[in-house]
Short mmCIF file of C-alpha atoms in Angstrom, two decimals:
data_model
loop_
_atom_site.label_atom_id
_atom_site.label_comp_id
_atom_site.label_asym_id
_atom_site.label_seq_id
_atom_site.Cartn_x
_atom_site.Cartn_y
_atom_site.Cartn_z
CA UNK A 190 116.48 -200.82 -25.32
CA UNK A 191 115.19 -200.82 -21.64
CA UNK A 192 118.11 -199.86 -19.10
CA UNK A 193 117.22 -199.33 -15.07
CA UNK A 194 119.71 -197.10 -13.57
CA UNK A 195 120.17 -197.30 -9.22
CA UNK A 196 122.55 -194.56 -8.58
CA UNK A 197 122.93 -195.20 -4.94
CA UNK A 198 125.34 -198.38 -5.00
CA UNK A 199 125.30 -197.89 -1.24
CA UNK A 200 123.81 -196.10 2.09
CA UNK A 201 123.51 -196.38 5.83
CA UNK A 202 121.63 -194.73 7.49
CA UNK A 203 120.78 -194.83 11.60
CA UNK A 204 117.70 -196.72 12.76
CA UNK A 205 114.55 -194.56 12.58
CA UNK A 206 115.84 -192.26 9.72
CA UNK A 207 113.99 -191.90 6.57
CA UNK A 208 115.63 -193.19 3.56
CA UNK A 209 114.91 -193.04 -0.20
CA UNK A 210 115.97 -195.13 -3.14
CA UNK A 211 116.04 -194.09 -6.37
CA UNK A 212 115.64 -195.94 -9.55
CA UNK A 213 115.54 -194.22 -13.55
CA UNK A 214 114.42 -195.92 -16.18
CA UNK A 215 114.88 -195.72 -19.85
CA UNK A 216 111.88 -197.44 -22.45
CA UNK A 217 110.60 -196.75 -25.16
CA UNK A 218 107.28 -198.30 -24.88
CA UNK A 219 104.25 -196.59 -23.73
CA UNK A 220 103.33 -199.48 -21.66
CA UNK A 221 105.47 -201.36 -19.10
CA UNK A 222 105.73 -202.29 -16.00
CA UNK A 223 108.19 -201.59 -12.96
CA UNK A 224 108.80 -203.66 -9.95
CA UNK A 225 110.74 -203.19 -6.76
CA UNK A 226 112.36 -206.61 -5.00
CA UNK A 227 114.23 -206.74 -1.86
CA UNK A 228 117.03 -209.19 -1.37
CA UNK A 229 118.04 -209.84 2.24
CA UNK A 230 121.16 -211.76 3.23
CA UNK A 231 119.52 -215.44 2.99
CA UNK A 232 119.49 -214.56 -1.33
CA UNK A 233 116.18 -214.79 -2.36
CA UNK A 234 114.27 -211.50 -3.96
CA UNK A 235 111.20 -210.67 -2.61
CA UNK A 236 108.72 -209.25 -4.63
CA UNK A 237 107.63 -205.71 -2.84
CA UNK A 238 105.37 -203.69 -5.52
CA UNK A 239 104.39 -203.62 -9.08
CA UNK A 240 103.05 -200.34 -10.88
CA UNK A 241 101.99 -200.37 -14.56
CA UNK A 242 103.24 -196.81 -16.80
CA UNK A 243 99.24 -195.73 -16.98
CA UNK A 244 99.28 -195.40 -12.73
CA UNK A 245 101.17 -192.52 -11.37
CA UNK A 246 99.70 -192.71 -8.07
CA UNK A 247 101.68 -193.34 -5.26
CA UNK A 248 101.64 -195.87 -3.22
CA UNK A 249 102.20 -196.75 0.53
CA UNK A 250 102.03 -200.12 2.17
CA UNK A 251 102.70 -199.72 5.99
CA UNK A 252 106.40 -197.66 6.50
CA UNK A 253 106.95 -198.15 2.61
CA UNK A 254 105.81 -195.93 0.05
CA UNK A 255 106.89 -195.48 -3.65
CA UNK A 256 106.72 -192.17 -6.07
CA UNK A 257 106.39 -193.37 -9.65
CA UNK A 258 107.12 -189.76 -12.08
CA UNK A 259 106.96 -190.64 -15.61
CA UNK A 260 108.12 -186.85 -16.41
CA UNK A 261 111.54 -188.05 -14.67
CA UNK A 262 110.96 -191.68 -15.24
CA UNK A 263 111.67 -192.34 -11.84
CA UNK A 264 110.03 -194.75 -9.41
CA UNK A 265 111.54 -193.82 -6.38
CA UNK A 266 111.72 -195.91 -3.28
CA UNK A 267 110.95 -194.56 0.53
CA UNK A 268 111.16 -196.70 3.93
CA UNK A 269 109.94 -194.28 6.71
CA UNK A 270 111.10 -195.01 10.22
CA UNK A 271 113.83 -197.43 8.73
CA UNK A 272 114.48 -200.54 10.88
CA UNK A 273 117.51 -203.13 11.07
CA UNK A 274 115.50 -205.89 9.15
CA UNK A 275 115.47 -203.36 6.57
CA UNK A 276 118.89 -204.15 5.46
CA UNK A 277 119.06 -205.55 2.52
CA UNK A 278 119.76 -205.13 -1.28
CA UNK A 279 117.23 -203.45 -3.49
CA UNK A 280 116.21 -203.73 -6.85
CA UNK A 281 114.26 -201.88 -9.18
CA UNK A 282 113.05 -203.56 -12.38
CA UNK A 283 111.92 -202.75 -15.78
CA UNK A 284 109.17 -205.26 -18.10
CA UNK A 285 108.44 -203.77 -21.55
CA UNK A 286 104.43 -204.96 -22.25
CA UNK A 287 105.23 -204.26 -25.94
CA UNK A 288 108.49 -206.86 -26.03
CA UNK A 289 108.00 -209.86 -28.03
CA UNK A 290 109.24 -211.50 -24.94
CA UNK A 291 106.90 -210.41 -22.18
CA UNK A 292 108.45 -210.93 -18.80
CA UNK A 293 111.56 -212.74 -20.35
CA UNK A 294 113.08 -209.30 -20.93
CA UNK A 295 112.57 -208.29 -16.87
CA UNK A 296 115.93 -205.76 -17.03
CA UNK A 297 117.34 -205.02 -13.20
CA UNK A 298 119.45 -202.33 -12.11
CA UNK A 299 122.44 -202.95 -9.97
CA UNK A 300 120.47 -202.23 -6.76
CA UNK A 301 121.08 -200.63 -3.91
CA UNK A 302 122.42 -201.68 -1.14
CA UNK A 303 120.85 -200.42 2.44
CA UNK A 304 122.34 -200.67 5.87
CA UNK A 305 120.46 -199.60 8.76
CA UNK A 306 122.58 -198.99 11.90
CA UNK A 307 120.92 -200.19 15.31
CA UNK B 78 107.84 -226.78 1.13
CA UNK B 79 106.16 -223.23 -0.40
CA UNK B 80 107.62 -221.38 -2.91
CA UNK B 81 111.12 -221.73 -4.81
CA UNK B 82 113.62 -223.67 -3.48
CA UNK B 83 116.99 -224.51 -4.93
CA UNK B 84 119.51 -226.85 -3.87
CA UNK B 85 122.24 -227.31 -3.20
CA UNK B 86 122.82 -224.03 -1.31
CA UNK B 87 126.47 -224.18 -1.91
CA UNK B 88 128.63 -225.54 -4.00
CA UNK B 89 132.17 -225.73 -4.74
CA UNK B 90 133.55 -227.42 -8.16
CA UNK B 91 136.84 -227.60 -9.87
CA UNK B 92 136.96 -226.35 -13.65
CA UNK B 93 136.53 -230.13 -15.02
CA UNK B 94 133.93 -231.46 -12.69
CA UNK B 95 130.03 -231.64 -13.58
CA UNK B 96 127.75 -230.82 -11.44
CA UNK B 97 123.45 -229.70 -11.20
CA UNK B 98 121.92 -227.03 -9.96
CA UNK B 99 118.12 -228.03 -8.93
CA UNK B 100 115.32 -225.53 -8.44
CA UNK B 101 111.23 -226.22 -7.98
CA UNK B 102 108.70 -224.34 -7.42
CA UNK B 103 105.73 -225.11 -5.85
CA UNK B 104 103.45 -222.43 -6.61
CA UNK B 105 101.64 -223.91 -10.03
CA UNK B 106 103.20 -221.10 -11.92
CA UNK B 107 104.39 -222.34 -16.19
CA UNK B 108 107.48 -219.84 -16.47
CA UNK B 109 110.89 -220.44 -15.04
CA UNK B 110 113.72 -218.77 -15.54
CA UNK B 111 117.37 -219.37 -14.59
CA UNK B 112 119.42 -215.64 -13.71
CA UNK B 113 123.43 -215.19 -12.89
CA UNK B 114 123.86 -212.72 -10.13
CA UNK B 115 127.60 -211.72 -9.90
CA UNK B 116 129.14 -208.81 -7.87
CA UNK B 117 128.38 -205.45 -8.59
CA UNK B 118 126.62 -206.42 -11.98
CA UNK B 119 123.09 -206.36 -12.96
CA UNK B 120 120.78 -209.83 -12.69
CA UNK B 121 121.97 -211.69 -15.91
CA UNK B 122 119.19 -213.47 -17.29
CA UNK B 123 120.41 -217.18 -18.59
CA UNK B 124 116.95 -219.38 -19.94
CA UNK B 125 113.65 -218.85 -19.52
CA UNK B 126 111.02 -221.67 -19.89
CA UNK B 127 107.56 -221.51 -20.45
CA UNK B 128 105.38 -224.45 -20.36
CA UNK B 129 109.08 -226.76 -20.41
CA UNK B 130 109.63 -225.50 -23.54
CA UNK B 131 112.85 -222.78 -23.56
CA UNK B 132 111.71 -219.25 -24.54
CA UNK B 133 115.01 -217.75 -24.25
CA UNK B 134 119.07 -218.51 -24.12
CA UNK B 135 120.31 -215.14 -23.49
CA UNK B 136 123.62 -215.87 -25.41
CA UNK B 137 125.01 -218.26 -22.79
CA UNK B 138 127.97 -220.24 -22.98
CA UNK B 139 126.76 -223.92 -23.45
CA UNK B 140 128.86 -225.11 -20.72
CA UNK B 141 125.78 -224.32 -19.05
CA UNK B 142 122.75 -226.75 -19.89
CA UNK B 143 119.35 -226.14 -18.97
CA UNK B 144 116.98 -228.77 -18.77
CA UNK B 145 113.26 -228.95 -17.65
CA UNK B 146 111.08 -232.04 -17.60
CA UNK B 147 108.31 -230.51 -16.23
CA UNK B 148 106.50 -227.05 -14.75
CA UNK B 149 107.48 -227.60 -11.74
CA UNK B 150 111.64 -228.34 -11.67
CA UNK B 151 114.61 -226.39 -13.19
CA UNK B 152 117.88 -227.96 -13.55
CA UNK B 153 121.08 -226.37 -14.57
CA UNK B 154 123.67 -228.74 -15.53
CA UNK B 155 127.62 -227.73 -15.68
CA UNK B 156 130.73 -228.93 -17.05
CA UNK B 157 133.99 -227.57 -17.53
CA UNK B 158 133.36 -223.96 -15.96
CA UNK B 159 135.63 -221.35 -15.71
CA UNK B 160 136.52 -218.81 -12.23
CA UNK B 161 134.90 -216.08 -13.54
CA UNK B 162 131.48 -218.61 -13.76
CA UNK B 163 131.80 -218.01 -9.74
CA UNK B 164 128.38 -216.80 -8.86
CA UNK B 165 124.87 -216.67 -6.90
CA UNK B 166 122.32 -218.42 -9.66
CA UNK B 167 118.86 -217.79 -8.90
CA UNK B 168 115.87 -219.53 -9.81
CA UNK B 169 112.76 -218.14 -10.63
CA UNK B 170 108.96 -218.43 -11.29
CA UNK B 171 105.82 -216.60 -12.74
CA UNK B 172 102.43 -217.35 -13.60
CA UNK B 173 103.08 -217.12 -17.41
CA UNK B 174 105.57 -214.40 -19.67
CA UNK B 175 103.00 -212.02 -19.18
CA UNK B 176 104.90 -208.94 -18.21
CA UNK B 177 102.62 -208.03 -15.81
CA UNK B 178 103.57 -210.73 -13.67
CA UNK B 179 106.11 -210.90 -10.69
CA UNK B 180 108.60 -213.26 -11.06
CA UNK B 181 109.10 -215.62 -7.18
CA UNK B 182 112.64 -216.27 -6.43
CA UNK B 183 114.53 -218.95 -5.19
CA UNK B 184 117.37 -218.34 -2.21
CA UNK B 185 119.97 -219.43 -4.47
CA UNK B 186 122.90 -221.46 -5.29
CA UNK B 187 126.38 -219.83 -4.67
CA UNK B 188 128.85 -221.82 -6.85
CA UNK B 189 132.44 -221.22 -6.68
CA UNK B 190 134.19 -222.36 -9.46
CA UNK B 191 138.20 -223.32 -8.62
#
């Protein structure tokens, strides 16, 4: 069974600090796909990356990057230079390709929440 | 109006009133999916719908009743909840199941059950 575990229930950190979030994952397939969303106070995730199992390289989009280790099965989360609007709640998710169910069985972790202090 | 939306926002219900959660999406996708988002729990995945048919009822409690008459809207009827059915309920959408695909989310409906 596919299980997404976010340690980190919470952290603050001061404006301008770097901050990670980290994300495990447990699957048994070979293929799958994992997702960070962001969910700011107004409720609605955002969709923020997608990385399939065969791509290991990380990625950075502007002050976000993301370090995917399949020999940890991590797929860790990094906001450089964080700023307030960064506050939010994060989740990292799990899709097996191999399920029967396709994107039906999208498993979330808990998710993180992240305060930045002005 | 882009996206998901869902409506109403809020809503407040006693345990034997019925009540509708509405949610469309207006980004041509053929997937929607209703999730449960309580505290300090994972997203609960309720139904998912593909093409208005229902893919998936993840073992809910049929005091909840999905209903979708086309691609583009997602109801959620209730009746008789309970307290602990106090919740955020989010709406989403995708292109198809593929798992590839990112699922679009709605801002929510935060229901408070008395």
């Amino acid at each position: 069974a596919q299980k997404v575990t976010q340690a980190q229930t919470e952290i603050s950190v001061v404006e301008k600090e770097d901050v990670t979030l980290d994300c495990v994952y447990e699957t048994r397939d070979t293929t799958y796909y994992l997702f960070w969303y962001k969910q700011p106070p107004s409720g609605e995730l955002v969709f923020l990356i997608r990385r399939n199992s065969f791509d290991e390289q990380n990625e950075i989009s502007g002050r976000y990057s993301w370090n995917f280790q399949k020999s940890t099965s991590s797929f860790n989360f990094t906001i450089t230079a964080s700023q307030v609007v960064d506050s939010a709640v994060y989740f990292c998710a799990l899709s097996e390709a191999g399920s029967n169910f396709g994107n039906e069985k999208l498993t979330f972790g808990t998710g993180t929440r992240l305060t930045i202090i002005p | 109006e882009t996206g998901v939306t869902q409506t109403p926002r809020h809503l407040v219900m006693g345990m034997t009133n019925k009540k509708s959660l509405k949610c469309e999406q207006h980004l041509g996708h053929n997937a929607m999916y209703w999730y449960k988002q309580s505290a300090k729990k994972p997203l609960e995945l309720m139904f998912v719908y593909n093409f208005k048919e229902q893919t998936e009822n993840n073992s809910v409690p049929s005091r909840f009743s999905p209903e979708c008459p086309n691609s583009s809207h997602l109801f959620l009827h209730l009746h008789t909840l309970q307290p602990e059915d106090s919740a955020l309920y989010l709406c989403a959408s995708s292109q198809d199941l593929d798992s590839y695909n990112e699922q679009f989310f709605g801002p929510g409906t935060r229901l408070t059950v008395l």
